[in-house]
Structure formats: C-alpha cells, structure tokens
Amino acid sequence: MAAESDPAEKLRHYAHPERLVSTDWLADHLDDPDVVVAESDEDVLLYETGHIPGAVKVDWHTDLNDPVARDYVDAEGFARLMSEKGISRDTTIVFYGDNFNWWAAYALWVTSLFGHPDARLLDGGRQKWVAESRELTKDVPRPEPAEYPRVERDDSRIRAFRDQVLQHARAGGRLVDVRSPGEFSGELLHMPDYPQEGALRGGHVPGASNVPWKTAANEDGTFKEAADLRRIYLEELGLGADEEVVAYCRIGERSSHTWFVLTHLLGLENVRNYDGSWVEWGNAVGVPIERPGQAVRPPL
Amino acid sequence: MSDGAPLPGRLGEVVDAFADLPRDVKLELLLDYANGLPPLPERYAENRNALERVHECQTPFFVATELEEGRVRLWFDAPDESPTTKGFAGILHAGLDGERVEDVLAVPADFSARLGLSEAVSPLRLRGIAAILGVVQRQVRAQAH
C-alpha cells in the first residue's frame, strides 16, 4: 500500500505534489513499513559514511546500468534489484542523494521506465537532511527480499534515443539543454570542474534552449516554489502543457532533475529524457550540431 | 595483476591489496583510506593559499608537496562529503609519503587502473586520481630541480 502524501503547503502548488516529500515528512515515516528510503549519490562512497536510518543504497553506476551495454538493466535485473532492496511493487520509494538530487532524480527516472507506481524525491536531498542535523547512521539495513514482478522496461514514453532526437529537432520540437552555458556554446566539452568527459565536438542539438538544471533549485538543494518554476519554464521558456519536450545534458543525470521538474512539478505530459545526451551526440558521426553565431553543420 | 612498470614499494603493496578483492570490500578499503588521510598540518590549515587546487577533481581538492632530504612529503585536503576523492588521496598518501623523489616520479600515470576499481567507481572519478598524481609529480619535479 502506498504511503499517504506529504500535505506540506509548499508541495500543494505543484502539479503532482505526491511526488515530493519534505524532510519533516520523511523523519515521521522512517518506520513506515510501506516506505523504503533509497540513497543514490554521485560519490559512491558517501552512503557508507552515514545515511538516513533505514535507507538502502542504489548505486547509479553498478545497480541501474547494464555492466556491458550502455543501457539500463532489463526486467530481470530491475526485479532482482528491487527485491534485494526490500521493495515490492506497492512500496513507496523515497529517493534522496547528494549534489541537488541529481542521481536520486536519475534513479527515480529509471524506476519510472519500469512503471514503478510510487517513487518520490526528498525535497532538498541529502544536503538538507544533513543541514538540519538530522540523524545519520552507518548501519546498513538487511531487508527481507521482497516479491517484485518482472516488468518490461518501457522506453517509449519518457526516454528518447538519438534518432528520435534528430527527428524531433528536424520537426522543430522543443529541446531543453540543461548543461552550463559554456557546454551549450561548445567552449567546454565537459562540466566546469568535471574534465574530459570525452565528447569530440562541442555545441548543442540544433534548436535547443539552454536552461541550466540549477535554474530549478534553491541553494539549500530544494526545488523552487511552483510559481517560480511556472514562470521560468512555462512563461519565459514557453513550454506548453502537452508539448513534446526532450531534455538532455551530458549523460542524462542533470536532465533527470529537469525531467522531474517538468513532469511532476509542472505537470507536462510529454517530456522525455535523452540519456545518451552530449556524450553520445558530441561523439556521433555526422549528426547536426549548432554553435552560437555559426550555421548548423551538417544542415538539419 | 600488475602489468607494466613495477610500482615503488608501499604503493605497490597498497595496489596489490586492492587488486583481487570483491567490489564491496574494495569500497570498504577505499573508505578506510579516506578516513585514514591525516589532517593538514597547521601551517597549511591556516594558509590554504599555499596549497595547489587540482581542477580535474569533481570537488575542491588541494595538494602540497615538500622535499626533505630527497624524500617526498605529501599533504592533501579534500571535503568529507567526497569520500571517494578523499580515499584516492589516502591511497597516494599511504603509498608515496616519505618515498624517494625518483620513486614518486616513476609512478606511471595509469597506475590507478591497477586498483581494479573500474567496476565500482565511474571512469571520471578514476581520472581524478591520475590528475592528483600528475600535480604531485609536477610539484616534486619543480622542487627537485
């Protein structure tokens, strides 16, 4: 059975308030048998230094990805992972993590590929929990394996592949590039301070708008208020409620953050995350690239 | 496990200890190195400008090296919120602090591949350890000449 939603005032203004919980709510639900808390960090050792009591670890690098192919786990692998973490199909999963919940949002997006009904984010993530001096523990839970059904991954609704992105760009569809301005323009082939991510060409997918992911976040790691998000993405950027939108970044983690904002906080219904992102596009032979002040090459 | 040039004594031992461990135990050991990294001595703690920032690391990371009678002394500063990077620093400290200049300079740039961590830690992070080593070697070379 899914846990009740967090009734906090801030959350009520989002399109899908049931997708977010506050630190207060989570502190009250640590013993709730319907809830499993899962930490997903960029730094894969951070969980071991201390985590929210009862939280399990989901490692983006080793748990969610296929070990050989550049792709996610399959139905079998996902069911096994969920089972090991004590998660059944009707469990409420609350993801949180470091670095503004990038990897927590990514993990939530991957669970959404498998249609897990109730996956939520902790507003403010690990940063806010720690800043509030809430309890951390090094005790690693050993959950009873749960029954989790084998559910095929659905890549058609919220995931975009390179050829689809190309078609989308040719059709003049909306693309949101959530990387830093330097990466968008092509001056940088990586995030500031994240070197050598290995793209051979810089620039962006033709027609993309640049709205860095952090535009949606407050300094304390929480999401901005609904009214601010509506202004940024609906009014200023002009995204429509049922418009087809593709978000991308470098490997799909920062754009998971924006995907969450557009889909769950603003209620857009056709947002897809291009997880191949710039590491694929900027290395692919012959795909069109746009740089400021230059003609798109090759032409769309 | 160790292909290529042999590593200087203690660093070779550290790397060998990692090589054949299962993934979870590797991570535990890396965390031990993170926790074992000695704090900065006062002269650096109070004057961080004397440290060099390694920009290739994903988090603020600082290095200082000193030479004492042909031996290399190493100091690192990494935030607690970045235990992986701190663990890399711990490995370098355990393996190279007090070693001879020529041995430190002889460590190959790709030694981190020999830790066998690529299944547990993303390639981007592993490149961070190579960058830290690069800064250490550059500083040592500059002081030795």
Short mmCIF file of C-alpha atoms in Angstrom, two decimals:
data_model
loop_
_atom_site.label_atom_id
_atom_site.label_comp_id
_atom_site.label_asym_id
_atom_site.label_seq_id
_atom_site.Cartn_x
_atom_site.Cartn_y
_atom_site.Cartn_z
CA MET A 1 0.00 0.00 0.00
CA ALA A 2 1.34 3.43 -0.87
CA ALA A 3 2.05 5.84 1.95
CA GLU A 4 -0.04 8.99 2.39
CA SER A 5 1.15 12.12 0.60
CA ASP A 6 3.04 14.86 2.36
CA PRO A 7 0.44 17.60 3.00
CA ALA A 8 3.06 20.38 3.29
CA GLU A 9 1.82 23.73 1.98
CA LYS A 10 4.70 24.25 -0.46
CA LEU A 11 4.07 20.94 -2.18
CA ARG A 12 0.37 21.52 -2.75
CA HIS A 13 1.07 24.02 -5.50
CA TYR A 14 2.95 21.55 -7.69
CA ALA A 15 1.11 19.60 -10.37
CA HIS A 16 1.86 16.26 -8.67
CA PRO A 17 2.56 17.03 -5.02
CA GLU A 18 2.55 13.32 -4.19
CA ARG A 19 5.92 13.00 -5.94
CA LEU A 20 7.84 15.04 -3.38
CA VAL A 21 8.27 14.78 0.38
CA SER A 22 9.77 17.16 2.90
CA THR A 23 12.43 16.24 5.42
CA ASP A 24 9.78 16.60 8.17
CA TRP A 25 7.53 14.07 6.47
CA LEU A 26 10.35 11.64 5.93
CA ALA A 27 11.51 11.90 9.54
CA ASP A 28 7.98 10.84 10.55
CA HIS A 29 7.91 7.91 8.10
CA LEU A 30 11.25 6.22 8.74
CA ASP A 31 9.45 3.32 10.41
CA ASP A 32 6.56 3.21 7.96
CA PRO A 33 6.52 -0.35 6.54
CA ASP A 34 5.10 0.96 3.24
CA VAL A 35 8.11 3.22 2.66
CA VAL A 36 11.62 2.32 1.54
CA VAL A 37 14.16 5.15 1.56
CA ALA A 38 16.90 4.84 -1.06
CA GLU A 39 20.08 6.92 -1.32
CA SER A 40 21.60 7.48 -4.75
CA ASP A 41 24.76 9.58 -4.80
CA GLU A 42 27.28 10.79 -7.25
CA ASP A 43 30.00 9.87 -4.78
CA VAL A 44 29.55 6.13 -4.48
CA LEU A 45 31.16 6.01 -1.02
CA LEU A 46 29.04 8.70 0.60
CA TYR A 47 26.31 6.30 1.76
CA GLU A 48 28.91 4.31 3.69
CA THR A 49 29.98 7.39 5.64
CA GLY A 50 26.47 7.70 7.07
CA HIS A 51 22.91 7.72 5.70
CA ILE A 52 19.32 8.24 6.75
CA PRO A 53 18.37 5.47 9.20
CA GLY A 54 16.94 2.50 7.33
CA ALA A 55 17.91 3.81 3.90
CA VAL A 56 19.22 1.36 1.31
CA LYS A 57 21.83 2.29 -1.29
CA VAL A 58 21.13 2.34 -5.01
CA ASP A 59 24.35 2.81 -6.96
CA TRP A 60 23.73 4.55 -10.29
CA HIS A 61 26.89 3.16 -11.77
CA THR A 62 26.56 -0.52 -10.85
CA ASP A 63 22.92 -1.14 -9.91
CA LEU A 64 20.98 0.68 -12.60
CA ASN A 65 23.21 0.19 -15.62
CA ASP A 66 23.92 -2.94 -17.59
CA PRO A 67 27.52 -3.94 -16.90
CA VAL A 68 28.35 -4.36 -20.59
CA ALA A 69 25.96 -2.48 -22.87
CA ARG A 70 25.48 1.25 -22.45
CA ASP A 71 21.91 0.79 -21.31
CA TYR A 72 19.84 0.20 -18.20
CA VAL A 73 19.19 -3.11 -16.54
CA ASP A 74 16.46 -5.28 -18.03
CA ALA A 75 13.22 -6.51 -16.44
CA GLU A 76 15.04 -9.35 -14.73
CA GLY A 77 17.80 -7.14 -13.35
CA PHE A 78 15.39 -4.50 -12.14
CA ALA A 79 13.15 -7.02 -10.38
CA ARG A 80 16.21 -8.52 -8.70
CA LEU A 81 17.46 -5.10 -7.57
CA MET A 82 14.08 -4.10 -6.14
CA SER A 83 13.69 -7.44 -4.41
CA GLU A 84 17.12 -7.18 -2.80
CA LYS A 85 16.30 -3.72 -1.50
CA GLY A 86 13.08 -4.96 0.07
CA ILE A 87 10.90 -3.09 -2.41
CA SER A 88 7.69 -4.58 -3.76
CA ARG A 89 5.52 -3.14 -6.50
CA ASP A 90 3.30 -1.31 -4.00
CA THR A 91 6.14 0.13 -1.90
CA THR A 92 6.56 3.89 -1.73
CA ILE A 93 10.20 4.59 -2.64
CA VAL A 94 11.68 7.86 -1.45
CA PHE A 95 14.91 8.69 -3.26
CA TYR A 96 17.44 11.18 -1.98
CA GLY A 97 21.09 11.89 -2.70
CA ASP A 98 23.98 14.31 -2.89
CA ASN A 99 24.53 17.09 -5.36
CA PHE A 100 20.99 18.50 -5.56
CA ASN A 101 19.45 15.05 -6.00
CA TRP A 102 20.90 14.58 -9.49
CA TRP A 103 21.38 10.87 -9.08
CA ALA A 104 18.29 10.47 -6.95
CA ALA A 105 16.26 12.01 -9.78
CA TYR A 106 18.07 9.77 -12.24
CA ALA A 107 17.25 6.68 -10.15
CA LEU A 108 13.63 7.81 -9.91
CA TRP A 109 13.53 8.27 -13.69
CA VAL A 110 14.92 4.76 -14.22
CA THR A 111 12.31 3.26 -11.88
CA SER A 112 9.72 5.16 -13.91
CA LEU A 113 10.92 3.33 -17.05
CA PHE A 114 9.71 0.22 -15.27
CA GLY A 115 6.49 1.95 -14.27
CA HIS A 116 7.03 1.68 -10.52
CA PRO A 117 3.82 3.31 -9.31
CA ASP A 118 5.02 5.36 -6.33
CA ALA A 119 8.53 6.83 -6.41
CA ARG A 120 9.17 10.18 -4.71
CA LEU A 121 12.06 12.55 -4.13
CA LEU A 122 13.13 14.06 -0.83
CA ASP A 123 12.99 17.84 -1.36
CA GLY A 124 16.47 19.15 -0.63
CA GLY A 125 18.04 15.69 -0.68
CA ARG A 126 20.96 14.71 1.47
CA GLN A 127 22.17 18.29 1.74
CA LYS A 128 19.03 19.49 3.55
CA TRP A 129 18.79 16.44 5.80
CA VAL A 130 22.41 16.98 6.90
CA ALA A 131 22.00 20.76 7.20
CA GLU A 132 19.10 20.18 9.61
CA SER A 133 21.37 17.98 11.74
CA ARG A 134 19.02 15.06 11.38
CA GLU A 135 20.08 11.56 12.30
CA LEU A 136 22.55 9.63 10.15
CA THR A 137 23.72 6.08 10.71
CA LYS A 138 26.32 3.71 9.32
CA ASP A 139 24.08 0.70 10.00
CA VAL A 140 23.32 -0.97 6.69
CA PRO A 141 19.83 -2.49 6.66
CA ARG A 142 19.46 -6.11 5.57
CA PRO A 143 15.93 -6.12 4.18
CA GLU A 144 13.96 -9.30 3.69
CA PRO A 145 13.90 -9.92 -0.07
CA ALA A 146 10.56 -8.70 -1.44
CA GLU A 147 8.45 -10.10 -4.24
CA TYR A 148 8.89 -7.84 -7.26
CA PRO A 149 7.29 -8.76 -10.59
CA ARG A 150 9.19 -8.91 -13.83
CA VAL A 151 8.05 -5.76 -15.65
CA GLU A 152 9.36 -4.92 -19.12
CA ARG A 153 11.11 -1.57 -19.40
CA ASP A 154 9.05 0.92 -21.38
CA ASP A 155 11.46 3.15 -23.31
CA SER A 156 8.71 4.74 -25.38
CA ARG A 157 7.20 7.35 -23.08
CA ILE A 158 9.88 9.14 -21.08
CA ARG A 159 13.11 8.13 -22.81
CA ALA A 160 14.47 9.49 -26.10
CA PHE A 161 17.06 7.87 -28.35
CA ARG A 162 19.43 9.64 -30.73
CA ASP A 163 17.45 9.07 -33.92
CA GLN A 164 14.28 10.22 -32.22
CA VAL A 165 16.04 13.35 -31.02
CA LEU A 166 17.21 14.01 -34.58
CA GLN A 167 13.63 13.65 -35.90
CA HIS A 168 12.40 15.86 -33.08
CA ALA A 169 14.97 18.56 -33.93
CA ARG A 170 14.08 18.39 -37.64
CA ALA A 171 10.42 18.81 -36.78
CA GLY A 172 11.27 21.95 -34.79
CA GLY A 173 10.37 20.30 -31.46
CA ARG A 174 11.32 21.83 -28.15
CA LEU A 175 14.65 20.72 -26.68
CA VAL A 176 15.96 21.79 -23.30
CA ASP A 177 19.72 21.59 -22.88
CA VAL A 178 20.28 21.74 -19.12
CA ARG A 179 24.09 21.98 -19.20
CA SER A 180 26.11 25.04 -18.26
CA PRO A 181 26.28 27.90 -20.79
CA GLY A 182 29.91 27.04 -21.61
CA GLU A 183 28.99 23.49 -22.52
CA PHE A 184 25.98 24.68 -24.52
CA SER A 185 28.04 27.06 -26.61
CA GLY A 186 30.70 24.46 -27.23
CA GLU A 187 33.55 26.21 -25.41
CA LEU A 188 33.65 23.40 -22.88
CA LEU A 189 33.50 19.71 -23.65
CA HIS A 190 32.64 18.92 -20.03
CA MET A 191 31.05 20.42 -16.94
CA PRO A 192 33.02 23.17 -15.24
CA ASP A 193 35.44 21.30 -12.94
CA TYR A 194 34.40 17.94 -14.44
CA PRO A 195 37.07 17.44 -17.05
CA GLN A 196 37.49 15.20 -20.02
CA GLU A 197 34.10 13.67 -20.23
CA GLY A 198 35.08 12.63 -23.68
CA ALA A 199 32.99 14.45 -26.30
CA LEU A 200 34.88 15.13 -29.51
CA ARG A 201 32.68 18.05 -30.55
CA GLY A 202 31.17 20.88 -28.55
CA GLY A 203 27.90 22.71 -29.08
CA HIS A 204 24.27 21.68 -28.80
CA VAL A 205 21.46 19.91 -30.60
CA PRO A 206 20.10 22.40 -33.16
CA GLY A 207 17.20 24.40 -31.83
CA ALA A 208 17.77 23.56 -28.17
CA SER A 209 17.17 26.16 -25.47
CA ASN A 210 19.72 26.43 -22.69
CA VAL A 211 18.18 26.34 -19.21
CA PRO A 212 20.79 25.01 -16.77
CA TRP A 213 19.29 22.46 -14.38
CA LYS A 214 20.14 24.59 -11.37
CA THR A 215 17.64 27.20 -12.51
CA ALA A 216 15.02 24.99 -10.85
CA ALA A 217 16.78 24.70 -7.49
CA ASN A 218 17.35 26.79 -4.39
CA GLU A 219 20.77 26.96 -2.77
CA ASP A 220 19.65 24.63 0.02
CA GLY A 221 19.01 21.89 -2.54
CA THR A 222 15.21 22.17 -2.54
CA PHE A 223 13.12 22.84 -5.63
CA LYS A 224 11.93 26.36 -6.27
CA GLU A 225 8.32 27.20 -5.50
CA ALA A 226 5.71 26.23 -8.08
CA ALA A 227 5.06 29.83 -9.12
CA ASP A 228 8.75 30.41 -9.87
CA LEU A 229 9.01 27.19 -11.86
CA ARG A 230 5.90 28.09 -13.89
CA ARG A 231 7.41 31.47 -14.71
CA ILE A 232 10.76 30.01 -15.78
CA TYR A 233 9.58 27.07 -17.86
CA LEU A 234 6.05 27.91 -18.96
CA GLU A 235 6.10 31.69 -19.36
CA GLU A 236 9.71 32.56 -20.16
CA LEU A 237 10.69 29.38 -21.99
CA GLY A 238 7.17 28.93 -23.34
CA LEU A 239 6.78 25.18 -22.94
CA GLY A 240 3.21 24.00 -23.40
CA ALA A 241 1.39 21.52 -21.17
CA ASP A 242 1.05 18.80 -23.79
CA GLU A 243 4.01 19.77 -25.95
CA GLU A 244 6.64 17.16 -26.80
CA VAL A 245 9.81 18.16 -24.96
CA VAL A 246 13.21 16.47 -24.87
CA ALA A 247 15.68 17.27 -22.09
CA TYR A 248 19.34 16.32 -22.22
CA CYS A 249 22.68 17.08 -20.59
CA ARG A 250 25.93 15.13 -20.67
CA ILE A 251 24.95 11.61 -19.60
CA GLY A 252 21.34 12.13 -18.56
CA GLU A 253 21.63 12.75 -14.85
CA ARG A 254 21.24 16.53 -14.71
CA SER A 255 18.43 16.29 -17.26
CA SER A 256 16.66 13.77 -15.00
CA HIS A 257 16.44 16.62 -12.50
CA THR A 258 14.81 18.86 -15.09
CA TRP A 259 12.63 15.98 -16.35
CA PHE A 260 11.32 15.62 -12.79
CA VAL A 261 10.57 19.33 -12.58
CA LEU A 262 8.75 19.46 -15.92
CA THR A 263 6.86 16.20 -15.48
CA HIS A 264 6.00 16.04 -11.81
CA LEU A 265 6.21 19.58 -10.51
CA LEU A 266 4.76 21.34 -13.57
CA GLY A 267 2.64 18.50 -14.96
CA LEU A 268 3.89 18.46 -18.57
CA GLU A 269 2.78 15.18 -20.05
CA ASN A 270 5.21 14.51 -22.88
CA VAL A 271 8.69 15.11 -21.56
CA ARG A 272 11.43 12.65 -22.44
CA ASN A 273 14.97 12.41 -21.15
CA TYR A 274 17.67 11.81 -23.77
CA ASP A 275 20.08 9.80 -21.64
CA GLY A 276 22.57 9.35 -24.48
CA SER A 277 22.95 13.11 -24.16
CA TRP A 278 26.05 15.02 -25.21
CA VAL A 279 28.49 12.16 -24.62
CA GLU A 280 26.64 10.37 -27.43
CA TRP A 281 25.68 13.32 -29.64
CA GLY A 282 29.05 15.04 -29.44
CA ASN A 283 30.80 11.84 -30.48
CA ALA A 284 28.37 10.60 -33.14
CA VAL A 285 29.47 10.85 -36.75
CA GLY A 286 27.53 13.23 -38.95
CA VAL A 287 24.81 14.48 -36.58
CA PRO A 288 23.99 18.17 -36.88
CA ILE A 289 25.49 20.49 -34.27
CA GLU A 290 24.75 24.12 -33.56
CA ARG A 291 27.14 26.68 -32.09
CA PRO A 292 26.38 30.31 -31.39
CA GLY A 293 26.88 32.52 -34.44
CA GLN A 294 27.52 29.59 -36.77
CA ALA A 295 25.37 27.77 -39.28
CA VAL A 296 24.18 24.31 -38.19
CA ARG A 297 26.53 21.67 -39.63
CA PRO A 298 25.58 19.49 -41.34
CA PRO A 299 22.26 21.26 -42.09
CA LEU A 300 19.26 19.71 -40.37
CA MET B 1 47.61 -8.13 -11.83
CA SER B 2 50.37 -5.56 -12.18
CA ASP B 3 51.24 -5.12 -15.82
CA GLY B 4 53.88 -2.66 -16.86
CA ALA B 5 56.49 -0.98 -14.69
CA PRO B 6 56.63 -2.09 -11.04
CA LEU B 7 55.32 0.43 -8.51
CA PRO B 8 57.52 1.71 -5.69
CA GLY B 9 57.38 -0.42 -2.54
CA ARG B 10 54.50 0.80 -0.41
CA LEU B 11 52.30 1.98 -3.28
CA GLY B 12 52.76 -1.43 -4.90
CA GLU B 13 51.58 -3.10 -1.69
CA VAL B 14 48.52 -0.86 -1.46
CA VAL B 15 47.59 -1.53 -5.07
CA ASP B 16 48.11 -5.28 -4.71
CA ALA B 17 45.87 -5.30 -1.65
CA PHE B 18 43.05 -3.86 -3.75
CA ALA B 19 43.56 -5.97 -6.81
CA ASP B 20 41.73 -9.18 -6.01
CA LEU B 21 39.09 -8.03 -3.55
CA PRO B 22 35.38 -8.28 -4.29
CA ARG B 23 33.78 -4.97 -5.20
CA ASP B 24 32.09 -4.27 -1.84
CA VAL B 25 35.28 -4.92 0.08
CA LYS B 26 37.19 -2.65 -2.31
CA LEU B 27 34.80 0.14 -1.43
CA GLU B 28 35.24 -0.53 2.29
CA LEU B 29 39.00 -0.40 1.88
CA LEU B 30 38.77 2.83 -0.10
CA LEU B 31 36.69 4.29 2.72
CA ASP B 32 39.36 3.19 5.21
CA TYR B 33 41.90 5.17 3.21
CA ALA B 34 39.56 8.16 3.17
CA ASN B 35 39.26 8.01 6.95
CA GLY B 36 42.98 7.45 7.35
CA LEU B 37 44.04 10.56 5.46
CA PRO B 38 45.88 12.70 8.00
CA PRO B 39 44.56 16.23 8.53
CA LEU B 40 46.52 19.19 7.21
CA PRO B 41 49.31 20.40 9.47
CA GLU B 42 48.65 23.80 11.00
CA ARG B 43 50.87 25.71 8.61
CA TYR B 44 48.64 24.62 5.72
CA ALA B 45 45.33 24.51 7.55
CA GLU B 46 45.75 28.19 8.33
CA ASN B 47 47.07 29.09 4.91
CA ARG B 48 45.27 27.21 2.19
CA ASN B 49 46.70 29.52 -0.46
CA ALA B 50 49.94 27.59 -0.06
CA LEU B 51 48.13 24.55 -1.49
CA GLU B 52 47.50 23.92 -5.17
CA ARG B 53 43.99 23.14 -6.32
CA VAL B 54 43.54 20.12 -8.58
CA HIS B 55 40.92 21.27 -11.07
CA GLU B 56 40.43 17.83 -12.56
CA CYS B 57 38.74 16.63 -9.39
CA GLN B 58 34.97 16.91 -9.15
CA THR B 59 35.21 18.50 -5.73
CA PRO B 60 37.53 21.10 -4.19
CA PHE B 61 40.79 19.28 -3.74
CA PHE B 62 44.18 20.63 -2.72
CA VAL B 63 47.72 19.32 -2.75
CA ALA B 64 51.03 20.40 -1.21
CA THR B 65 54.36 18.63 -1.51
CA GLU B 66 57.64 19.20 0.28
CA LEU B 67 61.05 17.62 -0.10
CA GLU B 68 63.02 16.54 2.95
CA GLU B 69 66.48 15.14 2.20
CA GLY B 70 65.46 13.54 -1.03
CA ARG B 71 62.19 12.23 0.39
CA VAL B 72 58.75 13.46 -0.62
CA ARG B 73 56.23 14.69 1.97
CA LEU B 74 52.62 14.91 0.81
CA TRP B 75 49.64 16.85 2.12
CA PHE B 76 46.10 16.66 0.82
CA ASP B 77 42.85 18.41 1.61
CA ALA B 78 39.50 17.04 0.44
CA PRO B 79 35.98 17.61 1.78
CA ASP B 80 34.32 14.93 3.92
CA GLU B 81 31.37 14.94 1.52
CA SER B 82 33.65 13.49 -1.16
CA PRO B 83 34.89 10.26 0.38
CA THR B 84 35.89 8.74 -2.96
CA THR B 85 38.27 11.57 -3.79
CA LYS B 86 39.49 11.57 -0.22
CA GLY B 87 40.09 7.83 -0.47
CA PHE B 88 42.26 8.35 -3.56
CA ALA B 89 44.28 10.90 -1.63
CA GLY B 90 44.60 8.40 1.21
CA ILE B 91 45.98 5.78 -1.18
CA LEU B 92 48.56 8.20 -2.55
CA HIS B 93 49.49 9.31 0.95
CA ALA B 94 49.86 5.78 2.26
CA GLY B 95 51.80 4.73 -0.80
CA LEU B 96 54.05 7.68 -1.51
CA ASP B 97 54.52 9.89 1.57
CA GLY B 98 58.18 9.56 2.60
CA GLU B 99 59.26 7.82 -0.60
CA ARG B 100 62.28 8.91 -2.62
CA VAL B 101 61.89 11.57 -5.30
CA GLU B 102 62.84 9.24 -8.13
CA ASP B 103 60.33 6.61 -6.99
CA VAL B 104 57.50 9.14 -6.83
CA LEU B 105 58.37 10.43 -10.28
CA ALA B 106 58.50 6.88 -11.66
CA VAL B 107 54.85 6.05 -10.83
CA PRO B 108 53.09 5.56 -14.18
CA ALA B 109 50.14 7.84 -14.91
CA ASP B 110 47.81 4.89 -15.37
CA PHE B 111 48.61 3.19 -12.07
CA SER B 112 45.02 3.72 -10.87
CA ALA B 113 43.85 1.18 -13.44
CA ARG B 114 45.71 -1.43 -11.40
CA LEU B 115 43.43 -0.82 -8.41
CA GLY B 116 40.73 -2.68 -10.31
CA LEU B 117 38.17 -0.12 -9.22
CA SER B 118 36.58 0.48 -12.59
CA GLU B 119 33.62 -1.77 -11.74
CA ALA B 120 32.92 0.18 -8.59
CA VAL B 121 33.87 3.77 -9.38
CA SER B 122 32.99 5.70 -12.53
CA PRO B 123 35.79 6.30 -15.07
CA LEU B 124 35.52 10.03 -14.48
CA ARG B 125 36.47 9.63 -10.83
CA LEU B 126 39.35 7.34 -11.66
CA ARG B 127 40.71 10.05 -13.91
CA GLY B 128 40.70 12.30 -10.85
CA ILE B 129 43.31 10.15 -9.12
CA ALA B 130 45.54 10.32 -12.19
CA ALA B 131 45.22 14.10 -12.11
CA ILE B 132 46.18 14.24 -8.43
CA LEU B 133 49.26 12.14 -9.16
CA GLY B 134 50.11 14.44 -12.06
CA VAL B 135 50.06 17.51 -9.82
CA VAL B 136 52.17 15.75 -7.17
CA GLN B 137 54.77 14.74 -9.75
CA ARG B 138 54.88 18.20 -11.34
CA GLN B 139 55.41 19.84 -7.95
CA VAL B 140 58.08 17.33 -6.98
CA ARG B 141 59.89 17.76 -10.29
CA ALA B 142 59.87 21.55 -9.90
CA GLN B 143 61.32 21.38 -6.39
CA ALA B 144 63.89 18.73 -7.22
CA HIS B 145 65.49 20.84 -9.96
#
